[in-house]
Amino acid sequence: MGSTSTKIKLRTSDQKVFEVEKAVAVQSQTIKYIYENGCPDSVIHVHSVSGDILSKILDYCKKHVNSAAGKEDISPEELYEWDANFVKVDQNTLFDLILAANCLKIESLLDLTCQTVANMIKGKRPEEIRTTFNIKNDYTIEAEEAVRRENKWAFDMLGGVGTMVIEELADDTMSKCVTNAKSRVCVIAANQIVMMRSISKLANKKSIDVYKQPQNPTTPRIKESVKQINVGTGFIELFFHFKCKM
Amino acid sequence: MEITSILPEECLCLIISLTSPEDACRSAMISHAFRSVANRYEVWEKFLPSDYRSIISGSSSSSLLSLGKKDVYFHLCFHPILIQNGTKSFQLEKKSGKKCYMMGARALSIIPEGTPAHWIWTSLQESSDGEKPTFDFKRMTKRMALLIFPLFTSCFEFFNRFPETAELKQVWWLNMRGEIETKILSSDTNYAVYFVFKLRKEHTTGFTQRTVGLHVHVDKIGLREVRMVSLDPLRDEPRYIRERGDGWMEIEMGAFFNNCGDDGSVEFSVWEAHTNYVKRGLIIEGIELRPKDSAS
């Protein structure tokens, strides 16, 4: 009958023509709009998409249309796995898929492909992400430190119970008060004088990792181990032993 | 050609919004292009809960809505805002953007109530929008600091987000309960319930070598958890109490996975009914619900 086997012709940027079922093609909101607002028999140009990419995209659309319509016997888990395999492609192809899904307005494909890239970023350090995507670091050392400070809480994952992060040690008098909720420590002085609100927690520790922001922006962040703890009248002196962090 | 020159900023925004708030902040360090994406409002709009606007406009900090989305996110992470006439507080868990609520003592039903002989309501000097007191130490010498130190510890002891806390003067039995609808919490999240309190250093009795019952009940998923713990354990007893870092202590009452949809509720209570010994010296800030720490 008419509507179930209506075909739409698509021409790609490299002059390849695809004939697809309407139900598959209108997964793309862009194609749907053009089809409904133009001549139903004419060929739709998808200028920004190449033949190879459109072919893959049409596979995706067909799979999803068939599974939703029950034409294919596939469970949600199997479809999920199919999707996962679909995006196992090289980076350039993945980016082409994102661009095409964006331009053709295929929301589920855009989410799938973007999530794939997001998973390559999650949990990684900036240096690792640069390597993965071959991105040049265009920050100067000072600018990099400024951005790190702006977003410093995201780097506090280095901390754990018993870890303190000392920031902004400006000069050798009492400087900024920093509280790290995990270690319950309040640091009020630069020169190794620490005021404790929770002395008992510290007394059980044999060593504490302390990450200190260096004054010279060109030196990397240095890690200090506490060598000795003196519990005085609420003041504890921590003698630092400087070590270079990799 | 690399990713930021191939993909348009709207796609990069979508990608970053599919990571996490932590990853978004870290991604600012990758390059200038990423920093610009990471600061876009579309990214932080996705990290904020969908009903954040109505929550903030019903709070005592409705001016927050004039800030940029990223600033709103971080303000909500580090500064609880007061809602429902100052009886509850709301904030976000910074890593995930999930909602955290604390029911203040006024939002709980404390029995016996209204009897000044048993419970008193105290208000502290800290401002009710939850700002931590800040001190400028730059100009102080070490000597001065030593003299002023005892004063500082007492100031640091208390950071009270609510205008009032409840202090137990003297009771024979404790019965505090509260309830919250699960639909206001973030869905599909593991929540834990915490009792937030302090014990006075002096004149506190009835909590050492005694246990209180902490109950959490979620009818919809059939959860009924009871824990008997000591609020003032001795050195060699197991210690389930944690310091919160804002001067208060907390103890986990129970945990549940919130997939209760629109019509579930969580009921919680702190209960101790031995009438042969008196209890005094307990100060309550409230009961907090927040995503369960992965560390605990």
Coordinates of C-alpha atoms in Angstrom, one line a residue:
Chain A
M1 CA 0.0 0.0 0.0
G2 CA 1.0 3.6 -0.5
S3 CA 2.3 5.0 2.8
T4 CA 4.0 2.0 4.2
S5 CA 6.4 1.7 1.2
T6 CA 6.9 5.3 0.3
K7 CA 10.5 5.9 -0.6
I8 CA 12.5 9.0 -0.3
K9 CA 15.6 9.7 -2.4
L10 CA 18.6 11.3 -0.8
R11 CA 21.6 12.7 -2.6
T12 CA 24.8 13.1 -0.6
S13 CA 27.7 15.6 -0.9
D14 CA 29.6 13.2 -3.1
Q15 CA 26.7 12.7 -5.4
K16 CA 25.6 9.3 -4.2
V17 CA 21.9 8.6 -4.2
F18 CA 20.1 6.5 -1.6
E19 CA 16.5 5.4 -1.8
V20 CA 15.1 4.7 1.7
E21 CA 11.7 4.0 3.3
K22 CA 10.0 7.2 4.5
A23 CA 9.7 5.8 8.0
V24 CA 13.5 5.4 8.2
A25 CA 14.4 8.8 6.6
V26 CA 12.1 10.9 8.7
Q27 CA 14.0 9.8 11.8
S28 CA 15.9 12.9 10.7
Q29 CA 13.9 15.9 11.7
T30 CA 15.6 17.9 8.9
I31 CA 14.6 15.4 6.2
K32 CA 11.1 15.2 7.7
Y33 CA 10.7 19.0 7.4
I34 CA 12.1 19.2 3.9
Y35 CA 9.9 16.3 2.8
E36 CA 6.7 17.7 4.3
N37 CA 7.3 21.2 3.0
G38 CA 8.6 20.4 -0.5
C39 CA 7.8 18.2 -3.4
P40 CA 7.4 14.6 -2.2
D41 CA 8.9 13.1 -5.4
S42 CA 12.0 15.2 -5.6
V43 CA 15.4 14.2 -4.4
I44 CA 16.5 15.7 -1.1
H45 CA 20.1 17.0 -1.0
V46 CA 22.0 16.3 2.2
H47 CA 24.9 18.6 1.3
S48 CA 27.1 18.2 4.4
V49 CA 27.0 14.4 4.6
S50 CA 29.1 12.0 2.6
G51 CA 27.9 8.7 1.1
D52 CA 29.8 6.5 3.6
I53 CA 28.5 8.4 6.6
L54 CA 24.9 8.5 5.3
S55 CA 25.0 4.8 4.7
K56 CA 26.0 4.2 8.3
I57 CA 23.3 6.6 9.6
L58 CA 20.6 4.9 7.5
D59 CA 21.7 1.6 9.1
Y60 CA 21.2 3.1 12.5
C61 CA 17.8 4.6 11.6
K62 CA 16.6 1.4 10.0
K63 CA 17.6 -0.7 13.0
H64 CA 15.9 1.6 15.5
V65 CA 12.7 2.0 13.4
N66 CA 12.4 -1.8 12.9
S67 CA 13.0 -2.5 16.6
A68 CA 10.4 0.1 17.7
A69 CA 7.9 -1.2 15.1
G70 CA 8.5 -4.8 16.2
K71 CA 9.6 -5.8 12.8
E72 CA 12.8 -7.1 14.2
D73 CA 12.9 -9.4 17.2
I74 CA 15.5 -7.6 19.3
S75 CA 15.5 -6.9 23.0
P76 CA 16.4 -3.5 24.6
E77 CA 19.7 -5.0 25.8
E78 CA 20.5 -6.3 22.4
L79 CA 19.7 -3.0 20.8
Y80 CA 21.9 -1.3 23.4
E81 CA 24.8 -3.6 22.5
W82 CA 24.2 -3.0 18.8
D83 CA 24.5 0.8 19.5
A84 CA 27.7 0.2 21.4
N85 CA 29.2 -1.6 18.5
F86 CA 27.9 1.0 16.1
V87 CA 30.1 3.7 17.7
K88 CA 33.2 1.6 17.8
V89 CA 34.8 3.6 15.0
D90 CA 37.8 5.8 14.6
Q91 CA 37.7 9.3 15.9
N92 CA 37.3 11.0 12.5
T93 CA 34.3 8.8 11.6
L94 CA 32.8 9.5 15.1
F95 CA 33.1 13.2 14.6
D96 CA 31.6 12.9 11.1
L97 CA 28.7 11.0 12.6
I98 CA 28.2 13.7 15.2
L99 CA 28.3 16.4 12.6
A100 CA 25.8 14.6 10.4
A101 CA 23.5 13.7 13.3
N102 CA 23.5 17.3 14.4
C103 CA 22.8 18.6 10.9
L104 CA 20.2 16.0 10.2
K105 CA 18.7 16.5 13.7
I106 CA 18.6 12.8 14.7
E107 CA 18.4 13.2 18.5
S108 CA 19.0 9.7 19.6
L109 CA 22.1 9.3 17.4
L110 CA 23.5 12.6 18.5
D111 CA 23.1 11.6 22.1
L112 CA 24.7 8.2 21.4
T113 CA 27.7 9.6 19.6
C114 CA 28.2 12.5 22.0
Q115 CA 28.0 10.2 25.0
T116 CA 30.7 8.1 23.3
V117 CA 33.0 11.1 23.2
A118 CA 31.9 12.1 26.8
N119 CA 33.0 8.7 28.0
M120 CA 36.5 9.3 26.6
I121 CA 36.7 12.5 28.7
K122 CA 35.1 11.3 32.0
G123 CA 37.5 10.7 34.8
K124 CA 40.5 11.7 32.8
R125 CA 43.1 14.4 33.6
P126 CA 43.4 17.2 31.1
E127 CA 46.8 15.9 29.9
E128 CA 45.3 12.5 29.1
I129 CA 42.4 14.1 27.2
R130 CA 44.8 16.2 25.2
T131 CA 46.7 13.1 24.1
T132 CA 43.5 11.2 23.2
F133 CA 42.3 14.0 21.0
N134 CA 45.6 15.4 19.9
I135 CA 44.8 18.8 21.4
K136 CA 47.5 21.4 21.8
N137 CA 47.8 23.1 25.2
D138 CA 47.5 26.7 24.4
Y139 CA 47.8 28.0 28.0
T140 CA 50.8 29.8 29.4
I141 CA 51.9 28.5 32.8
E142 CA 50.4 31.4 34.6
A143 CA 47.1 31.1 32.7
E144 CA 47.0 27.4 33.4
E145 CA 47.5 28.0 37.2
A146 CA 44.8 30.6 37.1
V147 CA 42.3 28.2 35.5
R148 CA 43.3 25.5 37.9
R149 CA 42.6 27.8 40.9
E150 CA 39.3 28.8 39.3
N151 CA 38.2 25.1 39.2
K152 CA 40.2 23.9 42.2
W153 CA 37.5 21.9 43.8
A154 CA 37.5 19.5 40.9
F155 CA 41.1 18.6 41.7
D156 CA 40.4 18.0 45.3
M157 CA 39.7 14.4 44.5
L158 CA 43.4 14.0 45.3
G159 CA 42.3 14.3 48.9
G160 CA 41.0 11.7 51.2
V161 CA 40.7 11.3 54.9
G162 CA 43.8 12.6 56.4
T163 CA 44.8 14.7 53.3
M164 CA 44.9 18.5 53.4
V165 CA 45.2 20.8 50.4
I166 CA 47.0 24.0 51.3
E167 CA 46.3 26.8 48.8
E168 CA 47.6 30.2 48.3
L169 CA 50.6 30.3 50.6
A170 CA 51.4 33.9 49.9
D171 CA 53.9 34.9 52.4
D172 CA 55.4 33.8 55.7
T173 CA 52.8 35.3 58.0
M174 CA 49.3 33.9 58.7
S175 CA 47.6 33.7 55.4
K176 CA 44.4 32.3 54.1
C177 CA 42.2 30.0 56.2
V178 CA 41.5 26.8 54.3
T179 CA 39.2 24.1 55.5
N180 CA 39.2 20.7 53.9
A181 CA 36.0 19.1 55.0
K182 CA 37.4 15.6 54.6
S183 CA 40.3 15.9 57.0
R184 CA 38.6 18.4 59.3
V185 CA 41.7 20.6 59.4
C186 CA 41.9 24.3 59.4
V187 CA 45.1 25.7 58.1
I188 CA 45.7 29.3 59.0
A189 CA 49.4 29.7 58.6
A190 CA 51.8 29.2 55.8
N191 CA 54.8 28.3 57.9
Q192 CA 53.8 24.8 59.0
I193 CA 51.6 25.9 61.8
V194 CA 48.2 24.2 61.7
M195 CA 45.3 24.7 64.0
M196 CA 43.3 21.6 64.5
R197 CA 39.7 21.3 65.2
S198 CA 39.9 17.6 65.3
I199 CA 43.1 16.5 67.0
S200 CA 42.0 13.0 67.6
K201 CA 41.7 12.2 63.9
L202 CA 45.2 13.4 63.3
A203 CA 46.7 11.5 66.2
N204 CA 45.7 8.2 64.7
K205 CA 47.5 8.9 61.5
K206 CA 51.1 8.1 61.0
S207 CA 51.5 10.3 58.0
I208 CA 49.5 12.8 56.1
D209 CA 49.7 13.8 52.5
V210 CA 49.8 17.5 52.0
Y211 CA 49.6 19.1 48.6
K212 CA 51.1 22.5 48.6
Q213 CA 50.6 25.2 46.0
P214 CA 54.0 26.5 45.1
Q215 CA 54.7 30.2 45.1
N216 CA 56.6 29.9 41.9
P217 CA 54.1 29.1 39.2
T218 CA 56.6 27.2 37.1
T219 CA 57.3 24.5 39.6
P220 CA 54.9 21.6 39.7
R221 CA 52.6 21.0 42.6
I222 CA 54.7 19.5 45.4
K223 CA 53.7 16.8 47.8
E224 CA 54.9 17.0 51.4
S225 CA 54.9 14.3 54.0
V226 CA 54.3 15.2 57.6
K227 CA 57.3 14.0 59.5
Q228 CA 56.4 14.9 63.0
I229 CA 53.3 16.0 64.9
N230 CA 53.6 18.1 68.0
V231 CA 50.3 18.6 69.8
G232 CA 50.6 21.7 71.8
T233 CA 48.0 24.2 73.1
G234 CA 45.8 23.4 70.2
F235 CA 48.6 24.2 67.7
I236 CA 50.3 21.5 65.9
E237 CA 53.6 21.9 64.1
L238 CA 54.0 19.9 61.0
F239 CA 57.5 19.6 59.7
F240 CA 57.5 19.2 56.1
H241 CA 59.7 17.2 54.0
F242 CA 59.6 18.4 50.4
K243 CA 59.2 15.9 47.7
C244 CA 58.7 16.6 44.0
K245 CA 55.4 15.3 42.6
M246 CA 55.6 13.7 39.2
Chain B
M1 CA 42.4 19.6 12.8
E2 CA 41.3 18.6 16.2
I3 CA 38.0 18.2 18.0
T4 CA 37.4 21.8 18.8
S5 CA 37.9 22.9 15.3
I6 CA 35.9 20.1 13.8
L7 CA 32.8 20.1 16.0
P8 CA 30.6 23.2 16.5
E9 CA 30.4 24.6 20.0
E10 CA 26.8 23.3 20.5
C11 CA 28.0 19.7 20.0
L12 CA 30.9 20.3 22.4
C13 CA 28.5 21.7 24.9
L14 CA 26.4 18.6 24.6
I15 CA 29.4 16.4 25.0
I16 CA 30.6 18.2 28.2
S17 CA 27.1 18.2 29.6
L18 CA 27.1 14.4 29.3
T19 CA 30.2 14.1 31.5
S20 CA 29.9 15.4 35.1
P21 CA 30.3 18.7 36.9
E22 CA 33.8 17.6 38.0
D23 CA 34.8 16.6 34.5
A24 CA 33.4 19.9 33.1
C25 CA 35.6 21.9 35.5
R26 CA 38.6 19.8 34.7
S27 CA 38.0 20.1 31.0
A28 CA 38.5 23.9 31.3
M29 CA 42.1 23.1 31.8
I30 CA 42.5 21.3 28.4
S31 CA 42.6 24.4 26.2
H32 CA 41.1 27.8 25.8
A33 CA 38.4 26.4 23.5
F34 CA 37.4 23.9 26.1
R35 CA 37.3 26.5 28.8
S36 CA 34.9 28.5 26.8
V37 CA 32.7 25.4 26.3
A38 CA 32.9 24.4 30.0
N39 CA 31.6 27.8 31.1
R40 CA 28.6 27.8 28.8
Y41 CA 25.2 28.1 30.5
E42 CA 23.8 25.2 28.5
V43 CA 26.3 22.8 30.2
W44 CA 25.4 23.9 33.8
E45 CA 21.7 24.1 33.0
K46 CA 21.9 20.4 32.4
F47 CA 23.8 19.8 35.7
L48 CA 21.3 21.7 37.8
P49 CA 18.1 19.8 38.8
S50 CA 15.2 20.5 36.5
D51 CA 13.2 22.2 39.1
Y52 CA 16.0 24.4 40.5
R53 CA 14.2 27.7 39.5
S54 CA 11.1 26.9 41.5
I55 CA 13.2 25.8 44.5
I56 CA 15.3 29.0 44.5
S57 CA 12.4 31.3 43.9
G58 CA 10.6 29.8 46.9
S59 CA 13.7 30.2 49.1
S60 CA 15.2 33.0 51.1
S61 CA 17.9 33.5 48.4
S62 CA 15.8 34.1 45.4
S63 CA 18.3 36.7 44.1
L64 CA 20.5 33.7 43.1
L65 CA 18.5 33.4 39.9
S66 CA 20.3 36.5 38.6
L67 CA 23.6 34.7 38.6
G68 CA 25.1 32.8 35.7
K69 CA 24.2 29.1 35.7
K70 CA 27.7 27.9 36.7
D71 CA 27.7 30.3 39.6
V72 CA 24.2 29.1 40.7
Y73 CA 25.5 25.6 40.6
F74 CA 28.5 26.2 42.8
H75 CA 26.6 28.5 45.2
L76 CA 24.1 25.8 45.8
C77 CA 26.9 23.3 46.3
F78 CA 28.7 25.2 49.0
H79 CA 25.9 27.3 50.6
P80 CA 22.7 25.6 51.6
I81 CA 19.7 27.9 51.0
L82 CA 16.7 28.0 53.3
I83 CA 13.3 27.0 52.0
Q84 CA 9.8 26.6 53.5
N85 CA 10.1 29.5 55.9
G86 CA 13.6 28.7 57.1
T87 CA 12.7 25.2 58.4
K88 CA 14.5 23.2 55.7
S89 CA 17.6 23.7 53.7
F90 CA 18.5 22.8 50.2
Q91 CA 21.8 22.3 48.5
L92 CA 23.5 20.2 45.8
E93 CA 26.0 17.5 46.0
K94 CA 28.9 19.0 44.1
K95 CA 30.1 15.9 42.1
S96 CA 26.8 14.9 40.8
G97 CA 24.4 17.8 41.2
K98 CA 22.0 15.7 43.1
K99 CA 19.7 17.3 45.6
C100 CA 20.3 17.4 49.3
Y101 CA 17.8 18.5 51.9
M102 CA 18.1 19.0 55.6
M103 CA 15.0 19.2 57.8
G104 CA 15.8 21.6 60.5
A105 CA 14.7 21.0 64.1
R106 CA 11.6 23.1 63.4
A107 CA 10.6 20.9 60.6
L108 CA 10.7 17.8 62.8
S109 CA 8.1 16.9 65.3
I110 CA 9.8 16.7 68.6
I111 CA 7.8 15.1 71.5
P112 CA 7.3 16.4 74.1
E113 CA 7.2 19.8 72.5
G114 CA 6.2 23.1 73.6
T115 CA 7.5 22.5 77.1
P116 CA 10.4 24.8 78.0
A117 CA 11.4 22.5 80.8
H118 CA 12.2 19.8 78.2
W119 CA 13.4 21.4 75.0
I120 CA 14.5 25.0 74.3
W121 CA 14.9 26.7 71.0
T122 CA 18.1 28.6 70.7
S123 CA 19.2 30.9 67.9
L124 CA 22.8 31.6 67.2
Q125 CA 24.4 34.8 65.9
E126 CA 25.4 33.4 62.5
S127 CA 23.3 34.8 59.6
S128 CA 20.5 32.6 58.4
D129 CA 21.7 32.3 54.8
G130 CA 24.4 29.9 56.0
E131 CA 27.4 32.1 55.4
K132 CA 30.5 30.8 57.2
P133 CA 32.2 33.3 59.4
T134 CA 35.4 34.4 57.7
F135 CA 38.4 35.9 59.4
D136 CA 41.2 37.9 58.0
F137 CA 44.4 36.5 59.5
K138 CA 46.8 38.3 57.4
R139 CA 47.6 41.0 59.8
M140 CA 47.7 38.9 63.0
T141 CA 50.9 38.0 64.6
K142 CA 51.6 34.6 66.0
R143 CA 51.4 35.9 69.6
M144 CA 48.0 37.5 69.0
A145 CA 46.7 34.3 67.5
L146 CA 47.7 32.3 70.5
L147 CA 45.8 34.7 72.8
I148 CA 42.7 34.7 70.6
F149 CA 42.8 31.0 69.8
P150 CA 40.3 29.9 72.4
L151 CA 37.8 32.5 71.1
F152 CA 38.2 31.2 67.6
T153 CA 37.6 27.6 68.6
S154 CA 34.2 28.5 70.0
C155 CA 33.3 30.5 66.9
F156 CA 34.5 27.7 64.7
E157 CA 32.5 25.2 66.8
F158 CA 29.1 26.3 65.5
F159 CA 28.0 27.0 61.9
N160 CA 24.3 27.0 62.1
R161 CA 22.3 27.2 58.9
F162 CA 18.9 27.5 60.5
P163 CA 17.6 30.4 62.6
E164 CA 16.9 28.0 65.4
T165 CA 18.2 24.8 66.8
A166 CA 16.5 22.6 69.5
E167 CA 18.4 22.0 72.7
L168 CA 17.4 19.2 75.0
K169 CA 17.2 20.4 78.6
Q170 CA 15.9 17.4 80.3
V171 CA 13.7 14.5 79.2
W172 CA 13.2 10.9 80.1
W173 CA 12.3 9.9 76.6
L174 CA 13.4 11.1 73.2
N175 CA 11.0 11.0 70.3
M176 CA 11.8 13.0 67.2
R177 CA 10.3 12.3 63.8
G178 CA 10.1 13.7 60.4
E179 CA 8.9 12.9 56.9
I180 CA 9.8 14.0 53.4
E181 CA 8.3 13.1 50.0
T182 CA 10.6 11.2 47.8
K183 CA 9.4 13.1 44.7
I184 CA 11.4 16.2 45.8
L185 CA 14.6 14.1 45.9
S186 CA 16.7 13.2 42.8
S187 CA 15.4 10.0 41.3
D188 CA 17.4 6.9 40.8
T189 CA 19.9 7.9 43.4
N190 CA 21.2 6.1 46.5
Y191 CA 20.3 8.4 49.4
A192 CA 21.4 8.2 53.0
V193 CA 19.7 9.8 56.0
Y194 CA 21.9 11.5 58.6
F195 CA 21.1 12.8 62.1
V196 CA 23.0 16.0 62.6
F197 CA 23.5 17.0 66.2
K198 CA 25.9 18.0 68.9
L199 CA 26.4 17.1 72.5
R200 CA 27.2 19.8 75.0
K201 CA 30.6 19.4 76.5
E202 CA 29.4 19.8 80.0
H203 CA 26.1 18.8 81.7
T204 CA 25.4 16.1 79.2
T205 CA 24.0 12.9 80.5
G206 CA 22.1 9.9 79.3
F207 CA 24.1 9.3 76.1
T208 CA 27.2 7.6 77.3
Q209 CA 27.0 3.8 77.4
R210 CA 23.4 4.0 76.2
T211 CA 22.0 3.6 72.7
V212 CA 19.3 5.5 70.8
G213 CA 17.2 4.0 68.1
L214 CA 17.5 5.5 64.6
H215 CA 14.7 4.5 62.3
V216 CA 14.3 5.0 58.5
H217 CA 11.1 3.8 56.9
V218 CA 10.3 3.9 53.2
D219 CA 6.9 2.3 52.7
K220 CA 6.9 2.2 48.9
I221 CA 10.0 0.0 48.7
G222 CA 9.3 -1.9 51.9
L223 CA 12.3 -0.6 53.7
R224 CA 12.3 -0.5 57.5
E225 CA 15.7 0.0 59.0
V226 CA 16.5 0.4 62.7
R227 CA 19.9 1.1 64.1
M228 CA 20.8 1.2 67.7
V229 CA 23.8 3.4 68.2
S230 CA 25.4 5.4 71.0
L231 CA 25.6 9.1 70.4
D232 CA 28.5 9.4 72.8
P233 CA 30.6 6.3 72.4
L234 CA 33.6 5.5 74.6
R235 CA 37.0 5.3 73.2
D236 CA 36.9 1.5 72.7
E237 CA 33.4 1.4 71.3
P238 CA 32.8 1.4 67.6
R239 CA 32.4 4.9 66.3
Y240 CA 29.8 5.6 63.7
I241 CA 29.6 9.3 64.4
R242 CA 31.5 11.6 62.0
E243 CA 32.5 15.1 62.3
R244 CA 30.9 17.1 59.5
G245 CA 33.5 19.9 59.2
D246 CA 31.0 22.6 60.1
G247 CA 31.1 22.1 63.8
W248 CA 28.3 19.5 63.9
M249 CA 28.4 15.7 64.2
E250 CA 26.4 13.3 62.1
I251 CA 25.4 9.7 62.2
E252 CA 23.9 7.7 59.4
M253 CA 20.4 6.5 60.2
G254 CA 19.8 4.4 57.1
A255 CA 20.0 4.4 53.3
F256 CA 17.7 3.7 50.4
F257 CA 17.6 3.8 46.6
N258 CA 15.1 6.4 45.5
N259 CA 13.1 5.0 42.6
C260 CA 9.9 5.7 44.3
G261 CA 8.4 7.9 41.7
D262 CA 5.9 10.5 42.7
D263 CA 4.1 9.2 45.6
G264 CA 6.6 7.7 48.0
S265 CA 7.8 9.2 51.3
V266 CA 10.6 8.6 53.7
E267 CA 9.8 8.7 57.4
F268 CA 12.6 8.9 60.0
S269 CA 12.8 9.1 63.7
V270 CA 15.2 9.2 66.6
W271 CA 13.8 7.3 69.5
E272 CA 14.8 6.4 73.0
A273 CA 12.2 5.5 75.6
H274 CA 13.9 4.2 78.7
T275 CA 12.3 6.2 81.4
N276 CA 14.7 5.2 84.2
Y277 CA 17.4 7.7 83.3
V278 CA 17.3 11.3 82.3
K279 CA 18.8 12.7 79.1
R280 CA 20.1 16.2 78.6
G281 CA 22.6 18.1 76.6
L282 CA 21.6 17.1 73.0
I283 CA 21.5 19.9 70.5
I284 CA 19.8 19.2 67.1
E285 CA 20.5 20.9 63.9
G286 CA 18.3 18.6 61.9
I287 CA 18.1 15.5 59.7
E288 CA 19.8 15.5 56.4
L289 CA 19.2 13.5 53.2
R290 CA 21.9 13.4 50.7
P291 CA 23.4 11.0 48.2
K292 CA 25.3 8.3 50.0
D293 CA 29.0 9.0 50.1
S294 CA 30.9 6.5 48.1
A295 CA 33.6 6.5 50.7
S296 CA 31.3 5.4 53.6

